[in-house]
Coordinates of C-alpha atoms in Angstrom, one line a residue:
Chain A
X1 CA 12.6 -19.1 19.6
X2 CA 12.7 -21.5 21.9
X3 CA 9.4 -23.3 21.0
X4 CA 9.5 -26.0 18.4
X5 CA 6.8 -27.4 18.0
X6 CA 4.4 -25.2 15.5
X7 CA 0.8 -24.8 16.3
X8 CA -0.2 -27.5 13.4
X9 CA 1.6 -30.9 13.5
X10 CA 0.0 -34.5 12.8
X11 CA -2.2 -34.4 9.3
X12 CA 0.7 -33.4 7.3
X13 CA 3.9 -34.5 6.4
X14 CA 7.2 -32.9 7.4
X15 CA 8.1 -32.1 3.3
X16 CA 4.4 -31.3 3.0
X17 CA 4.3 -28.6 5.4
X18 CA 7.6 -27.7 4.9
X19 CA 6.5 -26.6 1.2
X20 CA 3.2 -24.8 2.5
X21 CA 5.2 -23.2 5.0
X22 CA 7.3 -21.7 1.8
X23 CA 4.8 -21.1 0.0
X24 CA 3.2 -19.2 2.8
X25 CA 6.4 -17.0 3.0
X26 CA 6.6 -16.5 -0.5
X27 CA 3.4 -14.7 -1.1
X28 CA 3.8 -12.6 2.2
X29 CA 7.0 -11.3 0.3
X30 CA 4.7 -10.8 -2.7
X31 CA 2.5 -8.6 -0.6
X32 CA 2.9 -5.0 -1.0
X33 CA 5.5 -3.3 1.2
X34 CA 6.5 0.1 3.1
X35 CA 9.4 1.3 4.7
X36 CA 9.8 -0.3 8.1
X37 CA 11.8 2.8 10.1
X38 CA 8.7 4.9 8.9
X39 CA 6.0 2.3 10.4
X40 CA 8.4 2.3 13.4
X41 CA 8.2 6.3 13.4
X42 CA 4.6 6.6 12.9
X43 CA 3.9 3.8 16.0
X44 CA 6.0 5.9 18.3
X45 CA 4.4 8.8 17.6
X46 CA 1.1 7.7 18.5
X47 CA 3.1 8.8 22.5
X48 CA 3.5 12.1 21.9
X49 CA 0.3 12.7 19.4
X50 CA -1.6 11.1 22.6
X51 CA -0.2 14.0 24.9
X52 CA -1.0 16.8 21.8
X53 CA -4.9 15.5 21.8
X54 CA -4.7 15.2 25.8
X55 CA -3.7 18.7 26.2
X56 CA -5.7 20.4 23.1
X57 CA -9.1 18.6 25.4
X58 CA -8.0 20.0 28.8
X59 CA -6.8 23.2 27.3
X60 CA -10.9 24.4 27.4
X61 CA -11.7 22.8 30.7
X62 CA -8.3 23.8 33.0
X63 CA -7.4 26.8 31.4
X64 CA -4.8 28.1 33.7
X65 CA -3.1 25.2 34.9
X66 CA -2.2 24.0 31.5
X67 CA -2.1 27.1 29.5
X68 CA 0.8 27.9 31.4
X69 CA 2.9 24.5 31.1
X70 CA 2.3 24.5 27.5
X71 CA 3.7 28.0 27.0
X72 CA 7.0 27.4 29.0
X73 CA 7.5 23.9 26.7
X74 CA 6.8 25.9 23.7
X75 CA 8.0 29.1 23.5
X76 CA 11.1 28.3 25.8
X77 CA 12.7 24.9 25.7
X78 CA 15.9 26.4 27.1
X79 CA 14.2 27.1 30.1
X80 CA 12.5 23.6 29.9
X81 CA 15.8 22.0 30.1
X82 CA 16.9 23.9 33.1
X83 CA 14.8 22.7 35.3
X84 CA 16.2 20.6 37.8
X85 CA 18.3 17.1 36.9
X86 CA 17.4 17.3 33.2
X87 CA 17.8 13.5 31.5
X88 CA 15.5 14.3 27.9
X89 CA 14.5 11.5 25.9
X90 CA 16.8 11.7 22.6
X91 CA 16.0 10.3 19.6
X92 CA 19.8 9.7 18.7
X93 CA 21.7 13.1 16.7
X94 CA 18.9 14.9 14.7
X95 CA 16.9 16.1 18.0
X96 CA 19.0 18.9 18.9
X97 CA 19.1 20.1 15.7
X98 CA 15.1 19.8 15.4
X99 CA 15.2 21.4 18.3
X100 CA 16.5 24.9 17.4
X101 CA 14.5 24.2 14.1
X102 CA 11.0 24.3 15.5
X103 CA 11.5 27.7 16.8
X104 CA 11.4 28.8 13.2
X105 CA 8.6 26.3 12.4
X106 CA 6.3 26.8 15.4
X107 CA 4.0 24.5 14.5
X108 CA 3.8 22.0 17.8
X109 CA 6.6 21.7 20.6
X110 CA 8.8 18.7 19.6
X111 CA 8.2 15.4 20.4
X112 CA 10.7 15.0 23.6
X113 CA 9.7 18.3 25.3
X114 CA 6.1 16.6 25.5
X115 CA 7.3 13.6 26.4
X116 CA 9.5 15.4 29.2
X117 CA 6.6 17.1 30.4
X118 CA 4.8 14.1 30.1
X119 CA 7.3 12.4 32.7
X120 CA 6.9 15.5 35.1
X121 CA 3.3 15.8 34.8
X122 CA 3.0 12.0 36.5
X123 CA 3.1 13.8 39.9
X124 CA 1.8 16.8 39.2
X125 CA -1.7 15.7 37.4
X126 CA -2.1 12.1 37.9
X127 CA -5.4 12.2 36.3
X128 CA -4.1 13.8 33.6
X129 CA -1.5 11.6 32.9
X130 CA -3.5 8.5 33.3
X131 CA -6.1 10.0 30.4
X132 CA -3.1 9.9 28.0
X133 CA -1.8 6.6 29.1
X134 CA -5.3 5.2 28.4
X135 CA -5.5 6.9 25.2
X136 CA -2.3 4.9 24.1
X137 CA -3.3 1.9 25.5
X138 CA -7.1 2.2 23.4
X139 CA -5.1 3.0 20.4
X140 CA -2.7 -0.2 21.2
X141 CA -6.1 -2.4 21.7
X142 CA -7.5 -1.4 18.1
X143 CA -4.5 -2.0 16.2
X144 CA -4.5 -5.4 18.3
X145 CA -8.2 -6.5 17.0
X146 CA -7.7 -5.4 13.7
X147 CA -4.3 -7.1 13.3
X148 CA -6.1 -10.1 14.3
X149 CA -8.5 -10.1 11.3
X150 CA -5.5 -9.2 8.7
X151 CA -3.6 -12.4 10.5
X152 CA -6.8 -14.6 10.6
X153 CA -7.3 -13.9 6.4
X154 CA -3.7 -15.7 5.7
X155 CA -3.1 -18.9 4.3
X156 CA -0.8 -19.8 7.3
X157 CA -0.6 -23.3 7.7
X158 CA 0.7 -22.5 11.4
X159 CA -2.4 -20.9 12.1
X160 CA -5.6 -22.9 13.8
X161 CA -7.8 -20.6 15.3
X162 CA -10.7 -23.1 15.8
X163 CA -8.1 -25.5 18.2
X164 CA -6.8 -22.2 20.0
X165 CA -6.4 -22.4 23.8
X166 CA -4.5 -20.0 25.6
X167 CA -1.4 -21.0 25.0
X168 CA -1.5 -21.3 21.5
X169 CA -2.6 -18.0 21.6
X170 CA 0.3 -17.0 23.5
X171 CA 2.4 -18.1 21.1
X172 CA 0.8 -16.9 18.4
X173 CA 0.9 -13.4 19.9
X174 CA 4.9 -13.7 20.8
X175 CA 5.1 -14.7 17.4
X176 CA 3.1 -14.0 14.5
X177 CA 1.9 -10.2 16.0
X178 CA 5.1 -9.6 17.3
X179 CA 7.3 -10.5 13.9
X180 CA 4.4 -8.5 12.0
X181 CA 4.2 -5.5 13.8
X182 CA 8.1 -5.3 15.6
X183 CA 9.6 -7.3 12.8
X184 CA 11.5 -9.9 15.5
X185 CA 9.8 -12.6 18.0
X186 CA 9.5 -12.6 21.6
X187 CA 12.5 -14.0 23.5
X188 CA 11.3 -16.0 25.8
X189 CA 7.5 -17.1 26.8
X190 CA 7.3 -18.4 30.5
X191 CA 3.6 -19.8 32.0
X192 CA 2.4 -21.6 35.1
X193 CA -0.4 -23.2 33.2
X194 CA -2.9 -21.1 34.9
X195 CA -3.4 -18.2 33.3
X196 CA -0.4 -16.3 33.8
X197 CA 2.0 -15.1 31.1
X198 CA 5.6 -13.4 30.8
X199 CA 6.6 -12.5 27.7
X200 CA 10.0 -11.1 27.8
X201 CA 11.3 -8.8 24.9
X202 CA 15.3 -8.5 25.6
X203 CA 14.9 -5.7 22.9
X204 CA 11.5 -4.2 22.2
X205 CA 12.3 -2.5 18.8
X206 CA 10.4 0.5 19.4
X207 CA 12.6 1.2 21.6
X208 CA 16.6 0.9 20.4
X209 CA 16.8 4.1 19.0
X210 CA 16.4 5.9 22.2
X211 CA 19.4 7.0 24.1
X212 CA 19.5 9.7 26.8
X213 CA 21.4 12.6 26.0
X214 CA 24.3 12.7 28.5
X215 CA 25.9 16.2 28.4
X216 CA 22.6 17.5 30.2
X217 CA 23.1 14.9 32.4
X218 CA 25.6 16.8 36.1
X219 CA 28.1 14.5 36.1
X220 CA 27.5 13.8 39.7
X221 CA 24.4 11.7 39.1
X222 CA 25.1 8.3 39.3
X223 CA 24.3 5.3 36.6
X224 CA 21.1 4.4 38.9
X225 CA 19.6 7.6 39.0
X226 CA 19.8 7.6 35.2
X227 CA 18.5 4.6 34.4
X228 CA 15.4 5.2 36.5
X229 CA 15.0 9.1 35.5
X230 CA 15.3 6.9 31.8
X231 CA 12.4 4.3 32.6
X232 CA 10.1 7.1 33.8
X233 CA 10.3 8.7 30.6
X234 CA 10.0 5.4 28.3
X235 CA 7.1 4.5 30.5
X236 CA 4.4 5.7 27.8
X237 CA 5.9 3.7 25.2
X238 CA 5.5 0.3 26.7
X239 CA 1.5 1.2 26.8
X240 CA 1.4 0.8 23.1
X241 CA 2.6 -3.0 23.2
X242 CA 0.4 -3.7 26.1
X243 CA -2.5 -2.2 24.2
X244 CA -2.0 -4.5 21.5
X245 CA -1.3 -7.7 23.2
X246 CA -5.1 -6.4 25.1
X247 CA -6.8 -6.0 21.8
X248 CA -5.3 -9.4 20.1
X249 CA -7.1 -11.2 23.2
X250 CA -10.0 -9.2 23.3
X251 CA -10.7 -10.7 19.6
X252 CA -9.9 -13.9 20.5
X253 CA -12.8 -13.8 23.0
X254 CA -11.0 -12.1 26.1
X255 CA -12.5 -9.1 27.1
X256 CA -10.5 -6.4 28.7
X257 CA -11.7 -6.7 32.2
X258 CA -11.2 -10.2 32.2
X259 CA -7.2 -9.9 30.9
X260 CA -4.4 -7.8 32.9
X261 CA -1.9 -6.7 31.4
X262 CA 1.8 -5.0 32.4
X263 CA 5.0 -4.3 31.5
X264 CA 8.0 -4.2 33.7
X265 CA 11.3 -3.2 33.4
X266 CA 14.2 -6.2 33.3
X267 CA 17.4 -6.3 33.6
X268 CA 19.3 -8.2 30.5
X269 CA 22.6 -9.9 30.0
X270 CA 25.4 -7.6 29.9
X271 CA 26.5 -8.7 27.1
X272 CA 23.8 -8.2 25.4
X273 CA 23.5 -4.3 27.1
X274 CA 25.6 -2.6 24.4
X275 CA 24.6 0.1 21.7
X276 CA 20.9 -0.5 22.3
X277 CA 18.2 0.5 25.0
X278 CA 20.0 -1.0 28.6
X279 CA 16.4 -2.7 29.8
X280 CA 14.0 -5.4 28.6
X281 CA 10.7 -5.5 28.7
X282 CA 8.5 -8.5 30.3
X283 CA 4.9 -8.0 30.0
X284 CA 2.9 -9.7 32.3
X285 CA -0.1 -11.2 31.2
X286 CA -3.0 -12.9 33.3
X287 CA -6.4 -13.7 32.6
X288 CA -8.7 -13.8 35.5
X289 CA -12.0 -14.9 34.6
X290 CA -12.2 -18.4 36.3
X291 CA -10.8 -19.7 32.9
X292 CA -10.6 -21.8 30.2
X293 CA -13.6 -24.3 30.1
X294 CA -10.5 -26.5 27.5
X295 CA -8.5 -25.9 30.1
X296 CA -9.9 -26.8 33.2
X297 CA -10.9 -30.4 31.8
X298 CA -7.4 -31.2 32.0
Chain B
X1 CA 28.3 -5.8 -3.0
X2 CA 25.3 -3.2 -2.6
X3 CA 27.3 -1.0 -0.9
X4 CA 30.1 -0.6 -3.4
X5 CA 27.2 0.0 -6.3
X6 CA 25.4 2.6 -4.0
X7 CA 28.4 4.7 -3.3
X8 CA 29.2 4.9 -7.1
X9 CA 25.8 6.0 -7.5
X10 CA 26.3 8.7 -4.7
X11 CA 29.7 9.6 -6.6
X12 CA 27.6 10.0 -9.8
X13 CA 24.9 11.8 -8.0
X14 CA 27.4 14.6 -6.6
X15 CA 28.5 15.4 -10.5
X16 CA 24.4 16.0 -11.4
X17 CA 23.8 19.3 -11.2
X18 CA 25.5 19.4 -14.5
X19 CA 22.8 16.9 -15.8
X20 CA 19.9 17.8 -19.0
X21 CA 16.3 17.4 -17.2
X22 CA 15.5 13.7 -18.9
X23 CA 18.5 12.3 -18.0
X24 CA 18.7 13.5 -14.2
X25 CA 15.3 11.8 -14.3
X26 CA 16.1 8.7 -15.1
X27 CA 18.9 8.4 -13.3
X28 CA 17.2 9.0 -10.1
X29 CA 14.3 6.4 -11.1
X30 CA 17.1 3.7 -10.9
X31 CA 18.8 5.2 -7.8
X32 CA 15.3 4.7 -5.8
X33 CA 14.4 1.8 -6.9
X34 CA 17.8 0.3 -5.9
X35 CA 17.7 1.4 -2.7
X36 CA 14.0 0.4 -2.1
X37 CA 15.1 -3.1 -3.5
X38 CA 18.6 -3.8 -1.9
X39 CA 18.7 -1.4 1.7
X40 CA 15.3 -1.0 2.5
X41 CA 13.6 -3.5 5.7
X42 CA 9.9 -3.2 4.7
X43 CA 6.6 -4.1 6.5
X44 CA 3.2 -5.3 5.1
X45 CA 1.7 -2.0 3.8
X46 CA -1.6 -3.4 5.1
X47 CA -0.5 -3.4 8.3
X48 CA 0.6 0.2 8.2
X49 CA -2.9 1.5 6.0
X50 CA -4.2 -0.3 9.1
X51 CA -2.2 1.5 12.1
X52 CA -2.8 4.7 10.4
X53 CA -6.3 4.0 9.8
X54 CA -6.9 3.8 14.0
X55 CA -4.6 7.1 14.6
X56 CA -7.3 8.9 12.0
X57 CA -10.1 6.9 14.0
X58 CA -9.2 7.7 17.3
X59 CA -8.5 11.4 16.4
X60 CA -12.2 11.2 15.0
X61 CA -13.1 10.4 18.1
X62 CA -11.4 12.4 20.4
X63 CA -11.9 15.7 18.9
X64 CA -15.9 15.0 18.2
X65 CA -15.5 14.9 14.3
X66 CA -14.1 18.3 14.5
X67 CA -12.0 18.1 11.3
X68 CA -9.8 20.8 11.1
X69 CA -8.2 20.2 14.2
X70 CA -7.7 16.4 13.1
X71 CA -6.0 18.3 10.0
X72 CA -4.0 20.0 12.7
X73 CA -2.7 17.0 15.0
X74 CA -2.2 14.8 11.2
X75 CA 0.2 17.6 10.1
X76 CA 2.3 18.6 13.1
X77 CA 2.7 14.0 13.9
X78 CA 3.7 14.0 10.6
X79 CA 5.8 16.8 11.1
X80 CA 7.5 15.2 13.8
X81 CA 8.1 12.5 11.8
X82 CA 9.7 14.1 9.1
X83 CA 12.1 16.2 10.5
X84 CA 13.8 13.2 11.8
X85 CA 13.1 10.7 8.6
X86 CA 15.0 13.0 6.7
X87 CA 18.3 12.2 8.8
X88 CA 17.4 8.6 7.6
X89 CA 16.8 9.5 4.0
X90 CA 20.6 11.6 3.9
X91 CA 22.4 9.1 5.5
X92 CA 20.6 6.1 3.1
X93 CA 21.3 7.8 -0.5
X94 CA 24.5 10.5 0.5
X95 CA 22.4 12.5 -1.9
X96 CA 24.1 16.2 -2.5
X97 CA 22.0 19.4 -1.8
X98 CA 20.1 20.2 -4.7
X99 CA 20.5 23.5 -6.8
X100 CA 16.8 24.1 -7.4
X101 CA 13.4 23.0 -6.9
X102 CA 13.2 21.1 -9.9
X103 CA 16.2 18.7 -8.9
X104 CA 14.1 18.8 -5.5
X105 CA 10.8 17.6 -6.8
X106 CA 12.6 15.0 -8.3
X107 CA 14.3 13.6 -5.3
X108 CA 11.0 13.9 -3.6
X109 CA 8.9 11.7 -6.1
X110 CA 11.4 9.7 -7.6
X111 CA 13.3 8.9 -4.5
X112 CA 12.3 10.0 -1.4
X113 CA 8.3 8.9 -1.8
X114 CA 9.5 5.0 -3.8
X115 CA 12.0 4.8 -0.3
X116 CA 9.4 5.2 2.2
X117 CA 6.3 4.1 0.4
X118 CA 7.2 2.2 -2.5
X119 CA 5.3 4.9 -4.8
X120 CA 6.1 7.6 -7.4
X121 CA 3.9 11.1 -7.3
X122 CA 4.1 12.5 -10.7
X123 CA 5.5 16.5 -10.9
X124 CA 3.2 18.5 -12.4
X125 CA 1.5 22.0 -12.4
X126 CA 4.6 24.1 -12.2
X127 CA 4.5 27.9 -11.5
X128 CA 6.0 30.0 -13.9
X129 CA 9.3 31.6 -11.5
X130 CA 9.7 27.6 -10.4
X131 CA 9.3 27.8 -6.9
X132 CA 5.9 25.7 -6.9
X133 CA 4.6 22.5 -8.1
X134 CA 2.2 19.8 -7.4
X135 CA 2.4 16.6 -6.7
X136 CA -0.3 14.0 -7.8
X137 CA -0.4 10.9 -5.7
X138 CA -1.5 8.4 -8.1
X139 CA -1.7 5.3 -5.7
X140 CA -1.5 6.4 -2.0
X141 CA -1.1 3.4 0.0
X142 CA -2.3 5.7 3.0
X143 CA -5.9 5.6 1.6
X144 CA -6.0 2.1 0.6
X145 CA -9.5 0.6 1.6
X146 CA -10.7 3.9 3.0
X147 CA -13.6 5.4 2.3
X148 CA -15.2 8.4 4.3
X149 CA -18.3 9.4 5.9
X150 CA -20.0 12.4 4.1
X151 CA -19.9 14.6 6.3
X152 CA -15.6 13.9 6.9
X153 CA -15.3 14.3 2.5
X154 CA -15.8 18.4 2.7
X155 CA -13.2 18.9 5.6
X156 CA -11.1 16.0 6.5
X157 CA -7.7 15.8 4.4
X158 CA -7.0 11.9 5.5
X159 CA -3.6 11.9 4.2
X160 CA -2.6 14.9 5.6
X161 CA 0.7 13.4 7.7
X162 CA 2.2 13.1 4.6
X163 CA 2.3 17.0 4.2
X164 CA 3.4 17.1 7.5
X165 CA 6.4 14.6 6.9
X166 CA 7.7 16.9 3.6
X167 CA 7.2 19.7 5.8
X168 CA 9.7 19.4 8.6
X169 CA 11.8 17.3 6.3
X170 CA 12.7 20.1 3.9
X171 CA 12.8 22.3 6.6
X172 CA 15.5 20.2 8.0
X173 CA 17.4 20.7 4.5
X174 CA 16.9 24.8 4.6
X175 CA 13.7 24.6 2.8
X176 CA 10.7 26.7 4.5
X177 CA 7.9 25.2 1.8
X178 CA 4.2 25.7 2.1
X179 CA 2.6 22.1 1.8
X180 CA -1.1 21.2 1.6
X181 CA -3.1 19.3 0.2
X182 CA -6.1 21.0 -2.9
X183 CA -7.7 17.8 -3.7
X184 CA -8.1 14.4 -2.8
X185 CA -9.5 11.5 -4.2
X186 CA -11.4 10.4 -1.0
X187 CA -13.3 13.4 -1.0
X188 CA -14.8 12.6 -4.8
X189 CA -11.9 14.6 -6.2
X190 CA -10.6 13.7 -9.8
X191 CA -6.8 13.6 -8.7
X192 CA -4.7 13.6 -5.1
X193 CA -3.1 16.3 -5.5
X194 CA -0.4 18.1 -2.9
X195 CA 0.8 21.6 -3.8
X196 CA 3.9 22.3 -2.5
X197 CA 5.3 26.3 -2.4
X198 CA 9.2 27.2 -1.5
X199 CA 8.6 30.6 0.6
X200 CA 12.2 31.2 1.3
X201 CA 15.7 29.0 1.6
X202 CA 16.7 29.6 5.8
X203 CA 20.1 30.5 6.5
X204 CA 22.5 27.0 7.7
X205 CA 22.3 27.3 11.2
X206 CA 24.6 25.1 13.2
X207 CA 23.0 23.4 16.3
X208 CA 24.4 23.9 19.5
X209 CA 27.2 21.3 20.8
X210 CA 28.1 20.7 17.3
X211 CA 30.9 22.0 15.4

């Protein structure tokens, strides 16, 4: 992290707050714990669950339209997977194996035939697909405001919520929320001083597990085409993040309309390319209410 | 160092079919809590009671309170979930495939339930032919701080992913199981209680593009 400087300095000696700050650490390891791949699973599924509810609502109102894209996904992934330059989202090795499963089970399609569909759907039902991206983004936004009050009831000495601005809450978001909730910190925080933000995650988390499965891939597709066939699909999954950056500033006295929000695509070092998802994320934040009162005395 | 000890304990696991009831017990009660101590990364559990709290909240409110299909959409994400954790869960304790549902309920409780949520279900209620026991969730860290609406206590199973998540993972490992949940403390129960039925093993069946 590049920042030094903590949000707390002055009052307190280095040794003092050195020993709080351990202290601090010691009782969030005393805290009760679950298994961090399952938190992990249960956040990315929020994608998919967010399609299930979007289509279980339309299924009354557009019967026909939808009726018949569910039943191809479901009954007939083969066919699914046909369809033109296929590039499915692949959770690493178990998917193909869960895939011939579910046919037994028939209890929901699997995750990345949704999320395929999903991908499809962006041109075919705009509406449609903005609903579910919304629905992600709402659920994002509550975890936000209530991760704020779990954070807020700490005995972190790094925390000062009366002495905030808005780039102390920056930072606190790139990383306090980010190391509790994605168990790392933000790479790198950039700001002009006015209101705009870019966080840049060089590996969201959430994402690493993903590859794209490339014997469905025709050879004859180049890297390019991949890559962006690739983005289209993770697209969904940034919504989550962006909702919760949203809902940690709508807490801190933000509201919604007042902060934008997006994530982008980056490129990273090639080095730093290998055995995990190819792209960073830089979410671009920017808060356009006339500003900071703090602030603008400067 | 870990490593070494774990795959002596996945040596020692392979031989314990052979195993008396008590002492297969024990020995997985050690064999969980090592791996939750020494190869688990964990989260703050208040952060997940949290995260799932809002999934339950905003499937409240997107279905109108309309319960059973809340039921529904908890089971089928947990589903999801499961039938991949379980690829997580082989390749973390090498465990071997178990002979019966006894040994099964034991890996569930004792190993699989203390890896993922730091908590042991206790066996009970068994049917006479063994093919169907209970589980009773004495702490469920998914409940924590909950507490429902009186109307959501006769219909809504909160904790319903986690039948979801033992669903599609013992499906994964050949085991078509009937999983529900019969009573639940939120809803004024006396007990949590998860009943969980074996209906028949499936054949192996060998995905496609793998040999």
């Amino acid at each position: 992290m590049p920042h030094q400087q903590r949000y707390n300095n002055g009052s307190m000696t280095n040794n003092e707050a050195i020993e709080r700050q351990r202290q601090y650490e010691m009782f969030q390891e005393s805290l009760p714990k679950v298994n961090k791949i399952l938190f992990q699973m249960i956040l990315n599924e929020i994608i998919p669950l967010s399609v299930r509810i979007e289509n279980q609502l339309t299924q009354g109102n557009e019967f026909q339209n939808d009726t018949k894209l569910d039943t191809l996904g479901d009954s007939s992934f083969d066919k699914a997977s046909d369809l033109d330059n296929i590039t499915k989202l692949k959770d690493l090795s178990i998917n193909a194996k869960a895939n011939s499963e579910t046919h037994l089970g028939n209890i929901s399609s699997p995750d990345d035939v949704l999320i395929y569909k999903l991908s499809q759907s962006v041109d075919e039902n705009e509406n449609k697909y903005n609903n579910i991206l919304k629905r992600i983004r709402d659920i994002g936004i509550k975890i936000g405001t209530k991760l704020v009050n779990l954070l807020i009831f700490t005995n972190n000495i790094n925390l000062n919520f009366k002495e905030m601005d808005l780039l102390l809450i920056m930072k606190f978001i790139c990383r306090d929320v980010w190391k509790h909730v994605f168990g790392k910190q933000i790479d790198n925080l950039k700001t002009n001083h006015r209101g705009t933000f870019y966080l840049t995650d060089l590996e969201y988390p959430l994402l690493q597990s993903f590859c794209i499965e490339t014997n469905t891939i025709p050879s004859q597709l180049n890297e390019e085409f991949i890559l962006n066939k690739e983005s289209k699909l993770v697209e969904p999954f940034l919504e989550l993040p962006v909702g919760i950056i949203k809902g940690v500033l709508l807490s801190l006295g933000y509201p919604l309309d007042e902060v934008i929000c997006l994530a982008t695509f980056i490129d990273k070092p090639k080095e730093r390319i290998k055995n995990s998802f190819p792209k960073g994320i830089s979410f671009h934040v920017q808060i356009t209410k006339s500003f900071l009162p703090q602030q603008q005395k400067q | 160092m870990s490593k070494s000890r774990s795959s002596s304990l996945s040596t020692h696991a392979a031989n314990l079919s052979s195993k008396t009831g008590a002492n297969q017990s024990k020995f997985f009660k050690t064999f969980g809590d090592d791996i939750w101590k020494n190869k688990i990364e964990k989260v703050n559990a208040e952060l997940f009671i949290m995260t799932y709290g809002v999934i339950v909240q905003q499937l409240c409110q997107d279905f109108n309170n309309d319960y059973m299909k809340i039921n529904e959409n908890l089971f089928s994400m947990g589903y999801n979930i499961g039938v991949r954790l379980i690829e997580d869960f082989l390749a973390r304790t090498a465990l071997p495939r178990c002979p019966n549902m006894i040994m099964t309920s034991e890996v569930i409780t004792k190993v699989a339930f203390k890896v993922f949520l730091n908590i042991t279900p206790v066996v009970d209620n068994w049917s006479s032919n063994k093919d169907t026991f209970s589980l009773i969730l004495v702490e469920n860290p998914l409940a924590e701080f909950v507490d429902l609406p009186h109307d959501a206590k006769k219909q809504l199973w909160y904790s319903n992913i986690i039948c979801g998540v033992l669903k599609g993972a013992l499906e994964m490992v050949q085991l078509d199981c009937d999983i529900g949940f019969v009573s639940d403390v939120l809803r004024g129960d006396a007990s949590t209680e998860i009943r969980v039925k074996l209906n028949k093993i499936l054949k192996d069946e060998i995905p496609l593009g793998e040999d």
